[in-house]
């Protein structure tokens, strides 16, 4: 009953209202020139310095998914859940130089989305459209994932009812508030709120890793309890250590997730909002500090085992909701007031990335679908207005996913999104370094990789949850005819096929002398910095001119 959690509800509500107020105030933060412009509404004026970018990008990447789904996976499956730790370590060296080049060319040409860059680089509206659609589709389950985190907290506090409307009404209200201040303040809202969100998460995790082991008898007892659980009732694959069959899956999942992370539109949006290249360099060097925090968050799954946490029932009869593991751990072990703070950290940890994701998806639609195909002469004010409206539609779609679907294991949503967004790697990430691939070959590679990826995901079931399709991203190699029980991450296989098709067809099309289009960028575009001349859409400049190469 909610009355048993009154203190937690009050603390949660007060902190939630605080960040909501900050979201509305953010419209006046840092004196925007003109909010009726995508540079201001969607990218915060491209003016964020080191600290703001640190919190914005960190708040964007380490979300309610981090707080809820990773420990839940470790609670249920053991060591495999730690894949999130190495991939967030591997990613930063990989993208250090890539993102600097993307920032520079976007600064020089006024690009707002990765699809803007692809359109200009390969002179292909169709390829840009595919990149835009891919980004939007991959982002939607990620936003829904944030809702899962909020729902787990609300369920633990007993504020959800039995009917569908009563169960989801608090989420609908929370996202209505989020939609209102995002509509008004744009990217400035999550940037300002990220300070509170990350501070709360750091406080909660540091307290948890000191206080909970002390209360549970020490780390030795925690690992012994986890080991005993997995030996008594083996998880699908592992205990506290990986077994031989899961090692290939672990490696490919970690590496594939690392490749995918900064291809997501919301990750790129946070980077493009930076003031200069040095801001990006400093953040790519410092952001791995979050990985230490992530490792500590992951251990909450083992702590929940030692604490005897039993997940709450799921929506389906006989099922359990693994996403409630961490909230229940906090409810069981922390004083009520501090549990409320921890719940607020999860709730706000959902709002910040959800806002950035909806803005990024809206920018993709506006610049690469609406502007490209529906209204080529749209003014900057019209672009901003369409993006605002689209961000509302995206949030409504995310809420609909939660209301009408039943995500039993929330991490599946993010992993499926990773498979999808990985198919933009040849055009976006490799395109920043080379134009060797033919635009037609990149389109064919995308089709091949996406088709194979969707087929593989469709074949994956999970008997434990009753899902026959799209129940994860671990594909049995036996389906390819190998005599083994090993699995592999779908995204790696799909993107490798994508690259092979793109490379082979490039040779064929080049031999056939098929037109390759005109590269709208120059070599020095990829090294431009703050203060360099920039071609950017503005009140007195048509956005189409942003595609013209700079002399």
Coordinates of C-alpha atoms in Angstrom, one line a residue:
X1 CA 0.0 0.0 0.0
X2 CA 1.2 3.5 -0.8
X3 CA 0.5 4.6 2.8
X4 CA 3.4 2.4 3.9
X5 CA 5.7 4.4 1.7
X6 CA 4.4 7.9 2.5
X7 CA 7.9 9.3 3.4
X8 CA 9.4 7.9 0.3
X9 CA 6.6 9.4 -1.9
X10 CA 7.0 12.8 -0.3
X11 CA 10.8 12.9 -0.8
X12 CA 10.4 11.6 -4.3
X13 CA 7.7 14.1 -5.2
X14 CA 9.6 17.1 -3.8
X15 CA 12.7 16.3 -5.8
X16 CA 10.7 15.6 -8.9
X17 CA 9.0 19.0 -8.6
X18 CA 12.3 20.7 -8.1
X19 CA 13.8 19.4 -11.3
X20 CA 10.5 20.1 -13.1
X21 CA 10.8 23.8 -12.0
X22 CA 14.4 23.8 -13.1
X23 CA 13.2 22.5 -16.5
X24 CA 10.9 25.5 -17.0
X25 CA 13.5 28.0 -15.8
X26 CA 16.1 26.6 -18.2
X27 CA 14.4 28.5 -21.1
X28 CA 16.0 31.7 -19.7
X29 CA 19.3 30.0 -18.7
X30 CA 22.4 31.2 -20.6
X31 CA 20.4 33.9 -22.4
X32 CA 19.4 32.2 -25.7
X33 CA 19.4 34.5 -28.7
X34 CA 16.3 33.0 -30.3
X35 CA 14.5 29.8 -29.1
X36 CA 12.7 29.7 -32.4
X37 CA 15.8 28.1 -34.0
X38 CA 17.1 24.5 -33.9
X39 CA 20.6 25.7 -33.0
X40 CA 19.1 27.2 -29.8
X41 CA 16.2 24.9 -29.0
X42 CA 17.7 21.6 -30.1
X43 CA 21.5 22.2 -29.4
X44 CA 21.5 24.7 -26.6
X45 CA 23.1 27.4 -28.8
X46 CA 26.1 25.1 -29.4
X47 CA 27.6 26.8 -26.4
X48 CA 28.1 24.3 -23.6
X49 CA 31.4 24.2 -21.9
X50 CA 33.3 21.4 -20.2
X51 CA 31.2 20.9 -17.0
X52 CA 27.9 21.3 -18.6
X53 CA 28.9 18.8 -21.4
X54 CA 30.2 16.4 -18.7
X55 CA 26.9 16.3 -16.9
X56 CA 24.8 16.4 -20.1
X57 CA 26.6 13.5 -21.9
X58 CA 27.0 11.5 -18.7
X59 CA 23.3 12.1 -17.9
X60 CA 22.5 11.0 -21.4
X61 CA 24.4 7.8 -21.3
X62 CA 24.0 6.6 -17.7
X63 CA 20.3 6.5 -17.4
X64 CA 17.4 4.8 -15.5
X65 CA 18.4 1.8 -17.7
X66 CA 21.7 1.8 -16.0
X67 CA 20.2 1.9 -12.5
X68 CA 17.5 -0.6 -13.1
X69 CA 18.2 -3.0 -15.9
X70 CA 21.9 -3.8 -15.4
X71 CA 21.6 -4.9 -11.8
X72 CA 18.4 -6.7 -12.8
X73 CA 20.3 -8.7 -15.4
X74 CA 23.1 -9.5 -12.9
X75 CA 20.5 -10.5 -10.4
X76 CA 18.9 -12.9 -12.9
X77 CA 21.8 -14.1 -15.1
X78 CA 25.0 -13.4 -13.2
X79 CA 28.3 -12.4 -14.7
X80 CA 27.0 -11.7 -18.2
X81 CA 25.4 -8.5 -16.9
X82 CA 28.8 -7.0 -16.4
X83 CA 29.1 -6.5 -20.2
X84 CA 28.1 -2.9 -19.7
X85 CA 31.2 -2.1 -17.7
X86 CA 33.9 -3.0 -20.4
X87 CA 31.9 -1.5 -23.2
X88 CA 31.8 1.9 -21.5
X89 CA 35.6 1.7 -21.1
X90 CA 36.2 0.6 -24.7
X91 CA 34.0 3.2 -26.2
X92 CA 35.9 6.4 -25.3
X93 CA 39.2 5.7 -27.1
X94 CA 37.2 4.6 -30.1
X95 CA 35.2 7.8 -30.4
X96 CA 37.8 10.3 -29.2
X97 CA 38.8 11.3 -32.6
X98 CA 35.6 10.4 -34.4
X99 CA 33.5 12.8 -32.4
X100 CA 36.0 15.6 -32.7
X101 CA 35.8 15.3 -36.5
X102 CA 32.0 15.2 -36.4
X103 CA 31.8 18.3 -34.2
X104 CA 34.1 20.2 -36.6
X105 CA 32.3 19.4 -39.8
X106 CA 28.9 20.0 -38.1
X107 CA 30.2 23.4 -36.7
X108 CA 31.5 24.4 -40.1
X109 CA 28.3 23.5 -42.0
X110 CA 25.6 23.9 -39.3
X111 CA 24.7 20.2 -39.2
X112 CA 22.1 19.4 -36.5
X113 CA 21.9 15.6 -37.0
X114 CA 24.2 12.8 -38.2
X115 CA 21.9 12.4 -41.2
X116 CA 22.7 16.1 -42.2
X117 CA 26.3 15.0 -42.4
X118 CA 25.6 11.9 -44.5
X119 CA 23.4 14.0 -46.9
X120 CA 26.3 16.4 -47.5
X121 CA 29.1 13.9 -47.5
X122 CA 27.6 11.4 -49.9
X123 CA 25.2 13.6 -51.8
X124 CA 22.4 11.1 -51.1
X125 CA 19.0 12.1 -49.8
X126 CA 18.0 8.4 -49.7
X127 CA 21.0 7.4 -47.5
X128 CA 20.3 10.4 -45.2
X129 CA 16.7 9.3 -45.0
X130 CA 17.7 5.8 -44.0
X131 CA 20.1 7.1 -41.3
X132 CA 17.3 9.4 -40.0
X133 CA 14.7 6.7 -39.8
X134 CA 17.2 4.3 -38.2
X135 CA 18.0 6.8 -35.6
X136 CA 14.4 7.5 -34.8
X137 CA 13.4 3.8 -34.6
X138 CA 16.5 2.9 -32.5
X139 CA 15.7 5.8 -30.1
X140 CA 12.1 4.9 -29.4
X141 CA 12.8 1.7 -27.4
X142 CA 15.5 3.6 -25.5
X143 CA 13.0 6.2 -24.4
X144 CA 10.5 3.5 -23.4
X145 CA 13.3 2.0 -21.4
X146 CA 13.4 5.1 -19.2
X147 CA 9.7 4.7 -18.6
X148 CA 10.3 1.2 -17.4
X149 CA 12.7 2.6 -14.7
X150 CA 10.1 5.1 -13.5
X151 CA 7.4 2.4 -13.5
X152 CA 9.6 0.1 -11.3
X153 CA 10.0 2.9 -8.7
X154 CA 6.3 3.8 -8.7
X155 CA 5.4 0.1 -8.4
X156 CA 7.7 -0.3 -5.4
X157 CA 6.2 2.7 -3.7
X158 CA 2.7 1.2 -4.3
X159 CA 1.3 4.1 -6.3
X160 CA 0.2 2.1 -9.2
X161 CA -3.2 0.5 -9.4
X162 CA -4.7 -2.7 -10.8
X163 CA -6.3 -1.3 -13.9
X164 CA -4.3 -0.3 -17.0
X165 CA -5.1 3.4 -16.5
X166 CA -4.3 3.4 -12.8
X167 CA -1.1 1.5 -13.3
X168 CA 0.2 3.9 -15.9
X169 CA -1.3 7.2 -14.8
X170 CA 1.7 8.4 -12.7
X171 CA 4.0 7.8 -15.7
X172 CA 1.6 9.7 -18.0
X173 CA 1.6 12.6 -15.6
X174 CA 5.4 12.6 -15.3
X175 CA 5.9 12.5 -19.0
X176 CA 3.3 15.2 -19.5
X177 CA 5.4 17.5 -17.2
X178 CA 8.6 16.4 -19.1
X179 CA 7.0 17.2 -22.4
X180 CA 5.9 20.7 -21.2
X181 CA 9.3 21.9 -20.1
X182 CA 11.2 20.2 -23.0
X183 CA 8.8 21.9 -25.4
X184 CA 9.6 25.3 -23.8
X185 CA 13.3 25.0 -22.9
X186 CA 14.7 22.5 -25.4
X187 CA 18.1 21.0 -24.7
X188 CA 18.8 23.5 -22.0
X189 CA 16.2 21.7 -19.7
X190 CA 18.0 18.3 -19.5
X191 CA 21.4 20.1 -19.4
X192 CA 20.4 22.0 -16.3
X193 CA 18.6 19.1 -14.6
X194 CA 21.6 16.7 -15.3
X195 CA 23.5 18.5 -12.5
X196 CA 20.9 17.3 -10.0
X197 CA 20.5 13.9 -11.5
X198 CA 24.2 13.0 -11.5
X199 CA 24.7 14.4 -8.0
X200 CA 21.9 12.3 -6.6
X201 CA 23.2 9.2 -8.4
X202 CA 26.7 9.6 -7.1
X203 CA 25.4 10.1 -3.5
X204 CA 23.1 7.1 -3.6
X205 CA 25.7 4.7 -5.1
X206 CA 28.5 5.8 -2.8
X207 CA 26.3 5.4 0.2
X208 CA 25.0 2.0 -1.2
X209 CA 28.5 0.5 -1.8
X210 CA 29.7 1.5 1.7
X211 CA 26.5 1.0 3.8
X212 CA 24.9 -2.1 2.2
X213 CA 28.0 -4.4 2.4
X214 CA 28.4 -3.4 6.0
X215 CA 24.7 -4.2 6.6
X216 CA 24.8 -7.5 4.6
X217 CA 27.9 -8.9 6.3
X218 CA 30.6 -7.8 3.8
X219 CA 31.5 -8.4 0.2
X220 CA 32.5 -12.0 0.9
X221 CA 29.0 -12.9 2.1
X222 CA 27.5 -11.0 -0.8
X223 CA 29.4 -13.0 -3.4
X224 CA 28.9 -16.3 -1.5
X225 CA 25.1 -15.7 -1.5
X226 CA 25.1 -14.9 -5.3
X227 CA 27.2 -18.0 -6.0
X228 CA 24.9 -20.2 -3.9
X229 CA 21.9 -18.9 -5.8
X230 CA 23.3 -19.6 -9.2
X231 CA 24.6 -23.1 -8.3
X232 CA 21.2 -24.0 -6.8
X233 CA 19.2 -22.8 -9.7
X234 CA 21.5 -22.1 -12.7
X235 CA 20.7 -18.9 -14.6
X236 CA 20.6 -19.2 -18.4
X237 CA 24.3 -19.4 -18.8
X238 CA 26.3 -18.2 -15.9
X239 CA 27.0 -17.8 -12.2
X240 CA 29.3 -15.2 -10.8
X241 CA 31.7 -16.1 -13.5
X242 CA 31.2 -16.5 -17.2
X243 CA 31.0 -20.1 -18.6
X244 CA 32.6 -21.1 -21.9
X245 CA 29.4 -20.9 -23.9
X246 CA 28.8 -17.2 -23.0
X247 CA 32.3 -15.8 -23.5
X248 CA 31.9 -15.1 -27.2
X249 CA 28.5 -13.5 -26.6
X250 CA 30.1 -11.4 -23.8
X251 CA 33.0 -10.1 -25.9
X252 CA 30.9 -9.4 -29.0
X253 CA 28.1 -7.8 -27.0
X254 CA 30.5 -5.5 -25.2
X255 CA 32.3 -4.5 -28.4
X256 CA 29.2 -4.1 -30.4
X257 CA 27.5 -2.0 -27.7
X258 CA 30.6 0.2 -27.6
X259 CA 30.4 0.8 -31.4
X260 CA 26.7 1.6 -31.1
X261 CA 26.7 3.9 -28.1
X262 CA 27.8 7.1 -29.8
X263 CA 25.9 6.4 -33.0
X264 CA 22.7 7.1 -31.2
X265 CA 21.3 10.5 -32.1
X266 CA 21.0 11.6 -28.5
X267 CA 24.7 10.9 -27.9
X268 CA 25.6 13.0 -30.9
X269 CA 23.2 15.8 -29.9
X270 CA 25.0 16.2 -26.6
X271 CA 28.4 16.3 -28.4
X272 CA 27.2 18.8 -31.0
X273 CA 26.0 21.1 -28.3
X274 CA 29.6 21.5 -27.1
X275 CA 31.4 24.9 -27.5
X276 CA 34.6 23.6 -29.1
X277 CA 36.8 20.6 -29.8
X278 CA 38.7 20.9 -26.6
X279 CA 35.5 20.4 -24.6
X280 CA 34.9 17.1 -26.4
X281 CA 38.5 16.0 -25.9
X282 CA 38.4 16.7 -22.2
X283 CA 35.1 14.9 -21.8
X284 CA 36.2 11.8 -23.7
X285 CA 39.2 11.7 -21.4
X286 CA 37.2 12.2 -18.2
X287 CA 33.9 10.4 -18.9
X288 CA 35.4 6.9 -18.2
X289 CA 35.2 7.9 -14.5
X290 CA 31.5 7.1 -14.9
X291 CA 32.5 3.5 -15.7
X292 CA 33.7 3.1 -12.1
X293 CA 30.2 4.2 -11.0
X294 CA 28.7 1.8 -13.4
X295 CA 30.6 -1.1 -12.0
X296 CA 29.4 -0.2 -8.5
X297 CA 25.8 0.0 -9.8
X298 CA 26.1 -3.4 -11.4
X299 CA 27.0 -4.9 -8.0
X300 CA 23.6 -3.9 -6.7
X301 CA 22.3 -7.1 -8.4
X302 CA 24.5 -9.3 -6.1
X303 CA 23.6 -7.2 -3.1
X304 CA 19.9 -7.8 -3.8
X305 CA 20.5 -11.6 -3.9
X306 CA 22.3 -11.4 -0.5
X307 CA 19.5 -9.2 0.9
X308 CA 16.9 -11.8 -0.2
X309 CA 15.0 -9.5 -2.5
X310 CA 12.0 -11.1 -4.3
X311 CA 10.9 -9.2 -7.4
X312 CA 7.3 -8.0 -7.6
X313 CA 4.9 -9.8 -9.8
X314 CA 4.9 -8.9 -13.5
X315 CA 1.9 -7.9 -15.7
X316 CA 1.4 -11.5 -16.8
X317 CA 0.2 -14.2 -14.5
X318 CA 3.0 -16.1 -12.9
X319 CA 5.7 -13.7 -14.1
X320 CA 8.0 -11.4 -12.1
X321 CA 9.2 -7.9 -12.8
X322 CA 13.0 -8.0 -12.6
X323 CA 13.1 -4.3 -12.9
X324 CA 11.9 -3.9 -9.3
X325 CA 15.0 -5.5 -7.9
X326 CA 17.0 -2.4 -7.2
X327 CA 14.0 -0.3 -5.9
X328 CA 13.1 -3.2 -3.6
X329 CA 16.7 -3.4 -2.3
X330 CA 16.6 0.3 -1.4
X331 CA 13.2 0.0 0.2
X332 CA 14.3 -3.0 2.3
X333 CA 17.7 -1.7 3.4
X334 CA 17.6 2.1 3.5
X335 CA 15.7 4.4 5.8
X336 CA 12.5 5.7 4.2
X337 CA 13.8 9.2 3.6
X338 CA 17.0 8.0 1.9
X339 CA 15.0 5.4 -0.2
X340 CA 13.0 8.4 -1.4
X341 CA 16.2 10.1 -2.5
X342 CA 17.3 6.9 -4.3
X343 CA 14.0 6.6 -6.0
X344 CA 14.3 10.3 -7.1
X345 CA 17.7 9.5 -8.6
X346 CA 16.2 6.8 -10.7
X347 CA 13.2 8.9 -11.7
X348 CA 15.3 11.9 -12.6
X349 CA 17.8 9.5 -14.3
X350 CA 14.9 8.7 -16.6
X351 CA 13.8 12.2 -17.4
X352 CA 17.1 13.7 -18.4
X353 CA 17.9 11.1 -21.2
X354 CA 14.3 10.8 -22.3
X355 CA 14.3 14.6 -22.9
X356 CA 17.5 14.5 -24.9
X357 CA 16.4 11.4 -26.9
X358 CA 13.1 13.0 -27.8
X359 CA 14.8 16.2 -28.9
X360 CA 17.3 14.2 -31.0
X361 CA 14.6 12.1 -32.7
X362 CA 12.6 15.3 -33.4
X363 CA 15.6 17.0 -34.9
X364 CA 16.1 14.0 -37.2
X365 CA 12.5 14.2 -38.4
X366 CA 12.6 17.9 -38.9
X367 CA 15.8 18.3 -40.8
X368 CA 15.9 15.0 -42.7
X369 CA 12.3 14.2 -43.4
X370 CA 10.2 17.4 -43.0
X371 CA 12.8 19.8 -44.4
X372 CA 14.0 17.4 -47.1
X373 CA 10.8 16.0 -48.4
X374 CA 7.8 18.0 -47.1
X375 CA 8.8 21.7 -47.0
X376 CA 12.2 22.6 -48.4
X377 CA 11.7 26.3 -47.9
X378 CA 10.8 26.0 -44.2
X379 CA 12.1 28.9 -42.1
X380 CA 14.3 28.3 -39.0
X381 CA 11.3 29.2 -36.9
X382 CA 9.1 26.6 -38.7
X383 CA 11.8 24.0 -38.2
X384 CA 12.0 24.7 -34.5
X385 CA 8.2 24.5 -34.2
X386 CA 8.0 21.2 -36.1
X387 CA 10.8 19.8 -33.9
X388 CA 9.0 20.8 -30.7
X389 CA 5.8 19.2 -31.9
X390 CA 7.6 16.0 -33.0
X391 CA 9.3 15.7 -29.6
X392 CA 5.8 15.6 -28.1
X393 CA 4.7 12.9 -30.5
X394 CA 7.8 10.9 -29.7
X395 CA 7.1 11.0 -26.0
X396 CA 3.5 9.9 -26.6
X397 CA 4.8 7.0 -28.6
X398 CA 7.1 6.0 -25.8
X399 CA 4.3 6.1 -23.3
X400 CA 2.2 4.0 -25.7
X401 CA 4.9 1.4 -25.9
X402 CA 4.7 1.0 -22.1
X403 CA 0.9 1.1 -21.9
X404 CA 0.2 -1.4 -24.6
X405 CA 3.3 -3.6 -24.6
X406 CA 4.7 -5.7 -21.8
X407 CA 8.5 -5.4 -21.7
X408 CA 9.5 -8.3 -19.3
X409 CA 13.2 -7.7 -19.5
X410 CA 13.9 -4.0 -20.2
X411 CA 17.5 -4.6 -21.3
X412 CA 16.2 -6.4 -24.4
X413 CA 14.8 -3.2 -25.7
X414 CA 18.1 -1.4 -25.5
X415 CA 20.0 -4.3 -27.0
X416 CA 17.6 -4.5 -30.0
X417 CA 18.0 -0.7 -30.5
X418 CA 21.8 -1.2 -30.5
X419 CA 21.5 -3.8 -33.4
X420 CA 19.4 -1.3 -35.3
X421 CA 21.7 1.8 -34.8
X422 CA 24.8 -0.2 -35.6
X423 CA 23.7 -0.3 -39.3
X424 CA 24.6 3.4 -39.6
X425 CA 28.2 2.9 -38.7
X426 CA 29.6 2.7 -42.3
X427 CA 27.9 5.9 -43.4
X428 CA 28.3 8.0 -40.2
X429 CA 31.5 6.8 -38.3
X430 CA 33.5 5.6 -41.3
X431 CA 32.2 8.4 -43.5
X432 CA 34.0 10.8 -41.2
X433 CA 37.3 9.4 -42.3
X434 CA 36.7 8.2 -45.9
X435 CA 34.4 8.6 -48.8
X436 CA 35.6 5.4 -50.4
X437 CA 32.3 3.6 -50.0
X438 CA 29.8 4.3 -52.9
X439 CA 26.6 5.8 -51.8
X440 CA 24.6 3.1 -53.5
X441 CA 26.7 0.4 -51.8
X442 CA 26.1 2.0 -48.4
X443 CA 22.3 1.8 -49.0
X444 CA 22.6 -1.9 -50.1
X445 CA 24.8 -2.6 -47.1
X446 CA 22.2 -1.0 -44.8
X447 CA 19.4 -3.1 -46.3
X448 CA 21.5 -6.3 -45.9
X449 CA 22.6 -5.6 -42.4
X450 CA 19.2 -4.5 -41.2
X451 CA 17.4 -7.4 -42.9
X452 CA 19.7 -10.0 -41.4
X453 CA 19.6 -8.3 -38.0
X454 CA 15.8 -8.3 -37.8
X455 CA 15.7 -12.0 -39.0
X456 CA 18.2 -13.0 -36.3
X457 CA 16.3 -11.0 -33.6
X458 CA 13.1 -12.6 -34.6
X459 CA 14.5 -16.1 -34.1
X460 CA 15.5 -15.4 -30.5
X461 CA 13.0 -16.6 -27.8
X462 CA 13.1 -16.8 -24.1
X463 CA 11.2 -19.7 -22.5
X464 CA 11.5 -18.1 -19.1
X465 CA 9.3 -15.2 -20.1
X466 CA 7.2 -17.0 -22.8
X467 CA 8.5 -14.7 -25.5
X468 CA 9.1 -16.5 -28.8
X469 CA 10.6 -13.6 -30.8
X470 CA 12.7 -10.5 -30.1
X471 CA 13.6 -11.7 -26.6
X472 CA 17.2 -10.6 -26.6
X473 CA 20.2 -10.3 -28.9
X474 CA 22.2 -13.5 -28.2
X475 CA 21.9 -15.6 -31.3
X476 CA 22.8 -19.4 -31.2
X477 CA 25.6 -20.2 -33.6
X478 CA 23.9 -23.6 -34.1
X479 CA 21.4 -21.8 -36.2
X480 CA 24.2 -21.1 -38.7
X481 CA 25.1 -24.8 -38.7
X482 CA 27.9 -24.8 -36.0
X483 CA 28.0 -27.7 -33.6
X484 CA 28.2 -25.6 -30.5
X485 CA 26.0 -24.0 -27.7
X486 CA 27.8 -20.7 -28.0
X487 CA 25.9 -17.5 -28.9
X488 CA 27.0 -14.3 -30.5
X489 CA 25.7 -10.7 -30.4
X490 CA 23.4 -10.1 -33.4
X491 CA 24.6 -6.6 -33.9
X492 CA 28.2 -7.6 -34.7
X493 CA 27.1 -10.2 -37.3
X494 CA 24.7 -7.8 -38.9
X495 CA 27.1 -4.9 -39.2
X496 CA 29.9 -7.1 -40.5
X497 CA 27.5 -8.3 -43.3
X498 CA 26.6 -4.6 -43.9
X499 CA 30.3 -3.7 -44.3
X500 CA 31.1 -6.7 -46.6
X501 CA 28.1 -5.9 -48.9
X502 CA 29.0 -2.2 -49.0
X503 CA 32.6 -2.9 -49.8
X504 CA 31.9 -5.5 -52.6
X505 CA 29.2 -3.4 -54.2
X506 CA 31.4 -0.3 -54.1
X507 CA 33.9 -2.2 -56.3
X508 CA 31.1 -3.3 -58.6
X509 CA 29.5 0.2 -58.9
X510 CA 32.9 1.9 -59.3
X511 CA 33.8 -0.5 -62.1
X512 CA 30.5 0.2 -63.7
X513 CA 31.2 4.0 -63.4
X514 CA 28.0 4.7 -61.6
X515 CA 27.8 8.3 -60.5
X516 CA 29.0 8.9 -56.9
X517 CA 27.7 12.4 -56.3
X518 CA 29.6 15.4 -55.0
X519 CA 31.3 15.5 -51.6
X520 CA 30.0 18.7 -49.9
X521 CA 32.8 18.8 -47.4
X522 CA 36.5 19.7 -47.6
X523 CA 39.4 18.1 -45.7
X524 CA 39.9 21.2 -43.5
X525 CA 36.2 21.0 -42.4
X526 CA 37.1 18.1 -40.1
X527 CA 39.5 20.2 -38.1
X528 CA 37.6 23.4 -37.7
X529 CA 37.3 24.8 -34.2
X530 CA 35.5 27.5 -32.3
X531 CA 35.8 30.9 -34.1
X532 CA 36.4 29.3 -37.5
X533 CA 34.0 30.5 -40.3
X534 CA 30.8 28.5 -40.1
X535 CA 27.9 28.1 -42.6
X536 CA 24.9 27.7 -40.4
X537 CA 21.1 28.2 -40.9
X538 CA 19.9 31.3 -39.2
X539 CA 17.1 33.9 -39.4
X540 CA 18.7 35.4 -42.5
X541 CA 20.0 32.2 -44.1
X542 CA 18.2 29.3 -45.7
X543 CA 19.0 26.0 -44.2
X544 CA 19.7 24.5 -47.6
X545 CA 22.8 26.7 -47.8
X546 CA 24.2 24.8 -44.9
X547 CA 24.8 22.0 -47.4
X548 CA 27.0 24.2 -49.6
X549 CA 30.7 23.5 -49.2
X550 CA 32.8 26.2 -47.6
X551 CA 35.6 27.6 -49.7

